[in-house]
Coordinates of N, CA and C and ligand atoms in Angstrom, one line a residue:
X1 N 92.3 123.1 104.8 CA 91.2 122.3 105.3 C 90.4 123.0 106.4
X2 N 90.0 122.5 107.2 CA 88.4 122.8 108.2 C 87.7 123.4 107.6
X3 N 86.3 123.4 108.7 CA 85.2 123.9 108.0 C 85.0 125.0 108.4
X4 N 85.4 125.7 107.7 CA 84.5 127.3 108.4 C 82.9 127.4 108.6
X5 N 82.3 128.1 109.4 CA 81.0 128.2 109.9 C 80.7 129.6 108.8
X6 N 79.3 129.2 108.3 CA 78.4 129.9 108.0 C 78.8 130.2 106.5
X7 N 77.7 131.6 105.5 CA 78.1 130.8 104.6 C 79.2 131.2 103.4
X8 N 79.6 130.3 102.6 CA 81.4 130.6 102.0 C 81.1 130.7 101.0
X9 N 82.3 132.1 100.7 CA 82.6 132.2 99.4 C 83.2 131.9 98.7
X10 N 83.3 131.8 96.9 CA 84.2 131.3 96.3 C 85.8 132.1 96.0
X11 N 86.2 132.1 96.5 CA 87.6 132.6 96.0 C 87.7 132.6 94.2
X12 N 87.9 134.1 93.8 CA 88.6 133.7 92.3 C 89.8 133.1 92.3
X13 N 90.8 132.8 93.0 CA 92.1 132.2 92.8 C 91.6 130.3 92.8
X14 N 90.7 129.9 94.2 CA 90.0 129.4 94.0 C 89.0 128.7 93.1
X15 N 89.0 129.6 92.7 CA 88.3 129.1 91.0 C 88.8 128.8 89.8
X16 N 90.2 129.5 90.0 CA 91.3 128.8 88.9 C 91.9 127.8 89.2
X17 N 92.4 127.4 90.3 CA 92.4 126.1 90.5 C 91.5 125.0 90.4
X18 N 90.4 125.1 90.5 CA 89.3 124.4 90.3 C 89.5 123.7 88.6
X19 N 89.2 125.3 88.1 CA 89.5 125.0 86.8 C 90.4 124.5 85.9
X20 N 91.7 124.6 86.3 CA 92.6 123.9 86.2 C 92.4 122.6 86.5
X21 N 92.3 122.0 88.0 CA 92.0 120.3 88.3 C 91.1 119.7 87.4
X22 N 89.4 120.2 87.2 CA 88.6 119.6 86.1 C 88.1 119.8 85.5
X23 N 88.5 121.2 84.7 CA 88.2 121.4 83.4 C 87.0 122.0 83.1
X24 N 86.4 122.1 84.6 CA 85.0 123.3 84.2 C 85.2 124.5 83.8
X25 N 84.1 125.1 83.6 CA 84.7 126.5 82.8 C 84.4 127.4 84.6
X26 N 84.6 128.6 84.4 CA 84.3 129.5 85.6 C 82.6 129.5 85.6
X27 N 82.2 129.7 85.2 CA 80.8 129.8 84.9 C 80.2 128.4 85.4
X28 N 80.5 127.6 84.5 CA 80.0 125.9 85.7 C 79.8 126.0 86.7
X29 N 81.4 126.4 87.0 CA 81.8 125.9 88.6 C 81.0 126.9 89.6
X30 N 80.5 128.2 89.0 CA 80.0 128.9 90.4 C 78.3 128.7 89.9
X31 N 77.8 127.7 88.8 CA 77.0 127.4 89.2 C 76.6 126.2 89.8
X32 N 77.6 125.0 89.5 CA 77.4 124.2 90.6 C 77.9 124.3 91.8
X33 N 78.4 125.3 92.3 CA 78.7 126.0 93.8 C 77.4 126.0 94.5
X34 N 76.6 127.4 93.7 CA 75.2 127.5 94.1 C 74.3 126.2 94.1
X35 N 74.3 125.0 93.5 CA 73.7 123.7 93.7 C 74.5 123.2 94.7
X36 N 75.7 122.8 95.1 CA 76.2 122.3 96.1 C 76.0 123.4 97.2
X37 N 75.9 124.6 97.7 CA 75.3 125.1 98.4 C 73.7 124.9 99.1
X38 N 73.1 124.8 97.8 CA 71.7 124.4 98.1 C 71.6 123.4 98.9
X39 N 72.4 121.9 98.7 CA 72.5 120.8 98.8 C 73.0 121.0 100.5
X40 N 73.7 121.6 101.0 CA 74.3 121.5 102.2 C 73.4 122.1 103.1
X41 N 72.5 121.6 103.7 CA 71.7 122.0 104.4 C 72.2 122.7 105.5
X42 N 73.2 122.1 106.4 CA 73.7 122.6 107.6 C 74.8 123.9 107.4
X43 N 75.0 124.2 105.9 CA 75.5 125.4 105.7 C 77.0 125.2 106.2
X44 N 77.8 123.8 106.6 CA 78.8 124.1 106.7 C 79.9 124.0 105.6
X45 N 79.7 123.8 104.8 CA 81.0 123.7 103.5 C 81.3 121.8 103.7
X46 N 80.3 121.2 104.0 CA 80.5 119.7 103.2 C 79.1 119.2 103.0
X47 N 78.9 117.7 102.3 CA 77.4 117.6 102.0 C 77.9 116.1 103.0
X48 N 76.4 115.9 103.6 CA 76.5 114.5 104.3 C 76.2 113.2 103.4
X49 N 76.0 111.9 103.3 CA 75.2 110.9 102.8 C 74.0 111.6 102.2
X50 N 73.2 112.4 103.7 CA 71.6 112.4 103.3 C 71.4 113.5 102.5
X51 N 72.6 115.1 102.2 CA 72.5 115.7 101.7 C 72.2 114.9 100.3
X52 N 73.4 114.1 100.1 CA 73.5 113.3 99.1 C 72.0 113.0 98.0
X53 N 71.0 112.3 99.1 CA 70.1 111.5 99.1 C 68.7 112.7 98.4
X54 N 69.4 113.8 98.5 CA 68.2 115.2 98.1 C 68.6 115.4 96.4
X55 N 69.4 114.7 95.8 CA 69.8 115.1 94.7 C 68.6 113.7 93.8
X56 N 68.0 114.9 92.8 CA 66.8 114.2 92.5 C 66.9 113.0 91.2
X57 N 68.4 113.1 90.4 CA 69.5 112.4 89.4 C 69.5 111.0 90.1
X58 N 70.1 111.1 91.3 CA 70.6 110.5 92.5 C 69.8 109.3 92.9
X59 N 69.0 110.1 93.2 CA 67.6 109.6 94.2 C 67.1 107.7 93.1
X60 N 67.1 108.5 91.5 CA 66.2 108.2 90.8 C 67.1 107.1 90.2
X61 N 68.1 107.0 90.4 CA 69.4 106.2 89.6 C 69.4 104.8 90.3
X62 N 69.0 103.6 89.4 CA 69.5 102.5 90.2 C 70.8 102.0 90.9
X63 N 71.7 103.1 90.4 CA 73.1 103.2 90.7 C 73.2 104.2 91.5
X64 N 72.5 104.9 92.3 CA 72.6 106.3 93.1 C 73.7 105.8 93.9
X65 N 72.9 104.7 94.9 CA 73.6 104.2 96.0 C 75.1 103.8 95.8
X66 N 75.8 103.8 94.9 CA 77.1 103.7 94.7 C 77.7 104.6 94.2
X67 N 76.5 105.3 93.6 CA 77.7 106.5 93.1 C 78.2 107.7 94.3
X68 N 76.8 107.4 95.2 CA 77.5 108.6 96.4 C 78.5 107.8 97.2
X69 N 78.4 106.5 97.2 CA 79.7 106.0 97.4 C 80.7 106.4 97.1
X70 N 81.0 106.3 96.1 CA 82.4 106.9 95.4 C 82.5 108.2 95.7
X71 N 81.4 108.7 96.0 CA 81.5 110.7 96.2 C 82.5 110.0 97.7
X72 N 82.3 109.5 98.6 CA 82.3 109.2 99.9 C 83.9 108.8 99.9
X73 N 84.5 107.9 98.6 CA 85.8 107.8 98.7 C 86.7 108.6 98.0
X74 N 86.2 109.8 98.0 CA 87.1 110.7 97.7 C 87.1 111.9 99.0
X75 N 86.1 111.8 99.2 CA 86.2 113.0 100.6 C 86.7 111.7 102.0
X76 N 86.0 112.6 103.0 CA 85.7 111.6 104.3 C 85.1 110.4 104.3
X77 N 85.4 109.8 105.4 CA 84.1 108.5 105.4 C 82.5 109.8 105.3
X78 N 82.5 110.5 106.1 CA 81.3 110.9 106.5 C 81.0 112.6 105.8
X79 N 82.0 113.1 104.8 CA 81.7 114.6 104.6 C 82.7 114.7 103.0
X80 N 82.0 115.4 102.2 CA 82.7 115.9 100.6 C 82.6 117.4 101.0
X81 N 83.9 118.3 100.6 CA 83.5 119.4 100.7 C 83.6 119.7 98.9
X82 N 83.2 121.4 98.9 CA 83.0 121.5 97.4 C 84.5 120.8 96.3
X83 N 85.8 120.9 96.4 CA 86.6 120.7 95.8 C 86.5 119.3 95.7
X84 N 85.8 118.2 96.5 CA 85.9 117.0 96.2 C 85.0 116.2 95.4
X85 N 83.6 117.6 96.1 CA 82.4 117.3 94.8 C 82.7 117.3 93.3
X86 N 83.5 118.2 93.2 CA 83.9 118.7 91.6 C 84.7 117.9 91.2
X87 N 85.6 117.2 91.8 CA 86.8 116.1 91.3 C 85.7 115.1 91.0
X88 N 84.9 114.7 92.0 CA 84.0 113.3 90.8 C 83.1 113.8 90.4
X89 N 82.6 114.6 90.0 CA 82.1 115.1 88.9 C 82.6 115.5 87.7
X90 N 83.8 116.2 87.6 CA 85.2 115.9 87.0 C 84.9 114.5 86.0
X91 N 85.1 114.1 86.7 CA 84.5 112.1 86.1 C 84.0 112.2 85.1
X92 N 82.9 112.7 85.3 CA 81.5 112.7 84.3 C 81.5 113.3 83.2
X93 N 82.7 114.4 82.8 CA 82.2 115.4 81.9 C 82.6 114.9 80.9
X94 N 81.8 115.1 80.1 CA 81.8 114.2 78.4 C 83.0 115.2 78.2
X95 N 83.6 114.0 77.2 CA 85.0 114.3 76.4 C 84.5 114.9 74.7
X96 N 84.1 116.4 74.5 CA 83.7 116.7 73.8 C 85.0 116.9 72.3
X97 N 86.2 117.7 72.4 CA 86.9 117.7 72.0 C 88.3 117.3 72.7
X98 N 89.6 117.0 72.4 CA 90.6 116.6 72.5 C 91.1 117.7 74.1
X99 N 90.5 119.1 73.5 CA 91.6 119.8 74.2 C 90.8 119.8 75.8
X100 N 89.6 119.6 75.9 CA 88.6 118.7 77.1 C 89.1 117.9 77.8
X101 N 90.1 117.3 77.5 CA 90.6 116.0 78.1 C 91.8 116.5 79.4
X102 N 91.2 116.7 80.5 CA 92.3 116.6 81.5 C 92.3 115.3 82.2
X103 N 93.2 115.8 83.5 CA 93.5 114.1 84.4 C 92.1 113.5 85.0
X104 N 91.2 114.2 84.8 CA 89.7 113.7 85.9 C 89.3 112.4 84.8
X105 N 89.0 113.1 83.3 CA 87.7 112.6 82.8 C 88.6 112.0 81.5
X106 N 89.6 111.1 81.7 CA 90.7 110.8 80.9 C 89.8 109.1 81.1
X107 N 89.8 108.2 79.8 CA 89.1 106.9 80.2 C 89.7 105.9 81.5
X108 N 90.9 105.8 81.6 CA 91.9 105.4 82.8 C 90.7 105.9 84.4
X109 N 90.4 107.1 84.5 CA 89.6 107.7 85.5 C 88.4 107.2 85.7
X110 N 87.4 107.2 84.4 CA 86.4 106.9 84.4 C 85.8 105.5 84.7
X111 N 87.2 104.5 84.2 CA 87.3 103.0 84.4 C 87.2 103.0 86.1
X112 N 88.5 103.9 86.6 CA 88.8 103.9 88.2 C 87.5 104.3 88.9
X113 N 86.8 105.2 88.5 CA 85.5 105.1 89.5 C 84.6 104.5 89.2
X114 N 84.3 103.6 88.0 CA 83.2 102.7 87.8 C 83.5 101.3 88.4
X115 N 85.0 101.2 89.0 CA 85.4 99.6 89.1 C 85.0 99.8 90.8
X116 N 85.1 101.3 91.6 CA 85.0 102.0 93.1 C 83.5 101.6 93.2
X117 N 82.7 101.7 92.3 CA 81.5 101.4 92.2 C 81.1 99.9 92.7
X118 N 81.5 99.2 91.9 CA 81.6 97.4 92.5 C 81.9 97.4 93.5
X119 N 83.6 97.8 94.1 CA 84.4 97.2 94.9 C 83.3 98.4 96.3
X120 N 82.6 97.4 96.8 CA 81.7 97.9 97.8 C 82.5 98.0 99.2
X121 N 83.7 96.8 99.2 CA 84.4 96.7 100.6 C 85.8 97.6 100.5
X122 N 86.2 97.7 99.5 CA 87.4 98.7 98.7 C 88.7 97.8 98.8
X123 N 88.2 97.0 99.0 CA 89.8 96.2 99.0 C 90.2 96.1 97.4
X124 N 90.0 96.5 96.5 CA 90.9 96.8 94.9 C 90.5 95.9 94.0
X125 N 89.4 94.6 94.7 CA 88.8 93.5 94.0 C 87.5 93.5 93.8
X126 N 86.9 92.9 92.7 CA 85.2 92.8 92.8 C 85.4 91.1 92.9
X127 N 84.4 91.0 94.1 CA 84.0 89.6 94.3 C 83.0 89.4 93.8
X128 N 82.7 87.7 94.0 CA 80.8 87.9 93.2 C 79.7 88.2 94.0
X129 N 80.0 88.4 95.3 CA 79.1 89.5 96.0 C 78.7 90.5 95.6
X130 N 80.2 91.2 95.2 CA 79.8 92.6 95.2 C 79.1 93.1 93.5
X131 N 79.6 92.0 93.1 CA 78.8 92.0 91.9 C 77.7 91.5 91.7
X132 N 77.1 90.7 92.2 CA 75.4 90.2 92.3 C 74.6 91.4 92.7
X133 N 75.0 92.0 93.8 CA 75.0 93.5 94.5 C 74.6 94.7 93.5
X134 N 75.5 94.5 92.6 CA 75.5 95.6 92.0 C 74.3 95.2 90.8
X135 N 74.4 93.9 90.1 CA 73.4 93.3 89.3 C 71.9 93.6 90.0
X136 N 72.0 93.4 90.7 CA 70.4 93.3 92.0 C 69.8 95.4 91.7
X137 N 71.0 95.7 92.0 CA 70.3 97.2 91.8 C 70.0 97.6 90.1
X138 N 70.9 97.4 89.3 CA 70.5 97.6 87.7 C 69.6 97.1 87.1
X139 N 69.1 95.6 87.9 CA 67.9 95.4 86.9 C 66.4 94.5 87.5
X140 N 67.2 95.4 89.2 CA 65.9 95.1 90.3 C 65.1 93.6 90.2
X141 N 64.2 93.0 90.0 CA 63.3 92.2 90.1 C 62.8 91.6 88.8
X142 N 63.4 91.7 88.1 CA 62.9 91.2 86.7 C 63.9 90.1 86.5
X143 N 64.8 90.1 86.5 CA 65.7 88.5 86.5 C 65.2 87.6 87.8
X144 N 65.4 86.4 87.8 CA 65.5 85.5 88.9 C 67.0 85.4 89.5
X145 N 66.8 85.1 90.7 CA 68.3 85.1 91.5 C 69.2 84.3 90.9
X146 N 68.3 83.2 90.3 CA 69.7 81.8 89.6 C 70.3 82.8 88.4
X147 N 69.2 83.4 87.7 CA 70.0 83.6 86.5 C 70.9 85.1 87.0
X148 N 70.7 86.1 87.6 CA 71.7 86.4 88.4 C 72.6 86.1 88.7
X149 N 72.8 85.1 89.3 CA 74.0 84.5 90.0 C 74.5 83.5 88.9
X150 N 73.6 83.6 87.6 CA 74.7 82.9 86.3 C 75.4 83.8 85.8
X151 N 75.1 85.0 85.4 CA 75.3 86.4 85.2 C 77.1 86.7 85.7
X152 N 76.5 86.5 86.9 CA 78.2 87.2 87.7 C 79.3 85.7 87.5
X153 N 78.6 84.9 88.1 CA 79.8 83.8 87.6 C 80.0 83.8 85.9
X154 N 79.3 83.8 84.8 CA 80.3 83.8 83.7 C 80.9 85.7 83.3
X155 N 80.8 86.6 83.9 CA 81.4 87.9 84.0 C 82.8 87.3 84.7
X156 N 82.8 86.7 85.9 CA 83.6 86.8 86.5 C 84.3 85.6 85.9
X157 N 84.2 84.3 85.2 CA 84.9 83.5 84.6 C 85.2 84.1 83.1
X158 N 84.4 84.9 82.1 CA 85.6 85.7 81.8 C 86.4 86.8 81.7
X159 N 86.3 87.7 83.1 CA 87.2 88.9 83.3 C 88.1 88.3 83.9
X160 N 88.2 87.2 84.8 CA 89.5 86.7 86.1 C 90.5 86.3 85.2
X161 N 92.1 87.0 85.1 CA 92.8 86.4 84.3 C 93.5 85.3 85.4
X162 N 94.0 85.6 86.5 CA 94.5 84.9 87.3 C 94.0 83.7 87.9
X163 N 92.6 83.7 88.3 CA 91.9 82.7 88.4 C 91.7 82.9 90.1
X164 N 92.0 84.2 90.7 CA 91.7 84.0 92.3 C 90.1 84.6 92.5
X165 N 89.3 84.1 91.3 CA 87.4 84.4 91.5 C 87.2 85.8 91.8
X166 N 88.0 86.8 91.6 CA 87.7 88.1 91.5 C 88.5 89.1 90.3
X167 N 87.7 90.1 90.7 CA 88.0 90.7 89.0 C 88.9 91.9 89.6
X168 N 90.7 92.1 89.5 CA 91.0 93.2 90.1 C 90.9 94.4 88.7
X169 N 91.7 95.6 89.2 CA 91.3 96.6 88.6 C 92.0 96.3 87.1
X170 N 93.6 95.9 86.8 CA 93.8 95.3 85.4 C 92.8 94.9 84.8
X171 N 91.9 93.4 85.7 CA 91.0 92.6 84.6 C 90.0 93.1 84.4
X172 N 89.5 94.5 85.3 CA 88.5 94.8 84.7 C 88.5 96.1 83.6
X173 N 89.4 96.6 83.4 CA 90.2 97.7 82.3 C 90.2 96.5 81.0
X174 N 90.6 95.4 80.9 CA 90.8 94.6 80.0 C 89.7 93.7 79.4
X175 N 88.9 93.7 80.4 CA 86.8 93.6 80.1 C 86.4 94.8 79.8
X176 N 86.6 95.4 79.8 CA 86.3 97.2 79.3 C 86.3 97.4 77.7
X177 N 87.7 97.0 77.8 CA 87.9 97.0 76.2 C 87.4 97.8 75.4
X178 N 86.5 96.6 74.7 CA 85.6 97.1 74.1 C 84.6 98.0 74.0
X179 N 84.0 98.2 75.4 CA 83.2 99.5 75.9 C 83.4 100.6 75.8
X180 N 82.4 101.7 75.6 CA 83.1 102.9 74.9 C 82.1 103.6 76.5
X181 N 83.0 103.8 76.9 CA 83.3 104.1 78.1 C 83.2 105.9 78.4
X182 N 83.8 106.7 77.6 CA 83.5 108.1 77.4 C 82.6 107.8 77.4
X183 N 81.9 107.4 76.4 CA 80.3 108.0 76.3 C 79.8 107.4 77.3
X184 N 79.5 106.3 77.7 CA 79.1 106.0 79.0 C 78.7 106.2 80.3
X185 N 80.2 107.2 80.7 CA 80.3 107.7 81.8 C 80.6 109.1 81.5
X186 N 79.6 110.0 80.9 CA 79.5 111.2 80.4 C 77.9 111.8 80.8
X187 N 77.8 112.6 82.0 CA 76.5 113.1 82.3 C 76.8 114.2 82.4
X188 N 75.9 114.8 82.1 CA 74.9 116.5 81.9 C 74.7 116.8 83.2
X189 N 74.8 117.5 84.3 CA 74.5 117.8 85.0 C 73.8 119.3 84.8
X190 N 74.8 120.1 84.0 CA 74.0 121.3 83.7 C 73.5 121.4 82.5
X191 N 72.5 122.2 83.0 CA 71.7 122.4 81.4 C 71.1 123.5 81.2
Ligands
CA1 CA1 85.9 94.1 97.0
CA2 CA1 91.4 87.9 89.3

């Protein structure tokens, strides 16, 4: 850990571990080095929120705002350094063949960061806060608040198997189901 001052290089040992954890090739990884470089204005080896906020994917995503969330609960409250950027990005990489499949971008994973997404307060439940929340940003101003707030209460009456008005991470794996979820949560960053 710490941050070294000024600016870092990548270790090849460094880069096999990388490779190893998510499955990028060497080539990926030191090109999204050079993008997460870019991204770190202050040059110290982590990205802030507002670094966050310069990613133009990001910016443009009615989901941005949660997704750097999640970047947020894998590092610090307040800093991702590069190995933590790549773990949720890890997330994302399409499951092209079988032998593609490590522990990041396994559906189990992809469920676990989409559910980090809801759970805005992190306590391991989606309320219907945090779900109206999330409704409010996906489809902005075109629904009315009532039918909104019909929206989350019949989601949440039928994902709750227990009945305590929130959707823990079981019920929402089990509302998933049917969702094809790879593809889903499979983005391109490079191209
Ligand atoms: Ca919650
Ligand atoms: Ca429940």
């Amino acid at each position: 850990m710490g941050n070294r001052a000024g600016s870092i290089q990548l270790q090849e040992d460094e880069i096999r571990e990388i490779q190893e954890e998510t499955g990028f090739s060497h080539n990926q990884i030191v090109r999204l080095y050079s993008r997460f470089t870019s991204l770190d204005k202050e040059n110290n080896g982590s990205l802030s929120r507002e670094d966050f906020l310069r990613i133009p994917e990001l910016a443009i995503n009615p989901l941005g705002d949660r997704i750097v969330h999640a970047f947020f609960n894998e590092g610090t409250d307040d800093s991702v350094n590069f190995r933590q950027f790549l773990r949720v990005l890890g997330r994302f990489r399409p499951l092209k063949a079988a032998q593609e499949k490590n522990k990041l971008n396994t559906r189990e994973e992809k469920l676990k960061f989409a559910f980090k997404m809801y759970d805005l307060d992190g306590d391991d439940k989606i309320s219907r806060d945090e779900l109206l929340a999330v409704l409010h940003m996906m489809v902005g101003a075109n629904i009315s608040e009532e039918q909104l707030g019909s929206i989350a209460d019949r989601t949440i009456t039928e994902a709750d198997k227990d009945g305590d008005q929130h959707i823990s991470f079981e019920e929402f794996v089990s509302a998933m189901e049917r969702v094809d979820v790879e593809q889903k949560m499979s983005i391109r960053f490079l191209h």
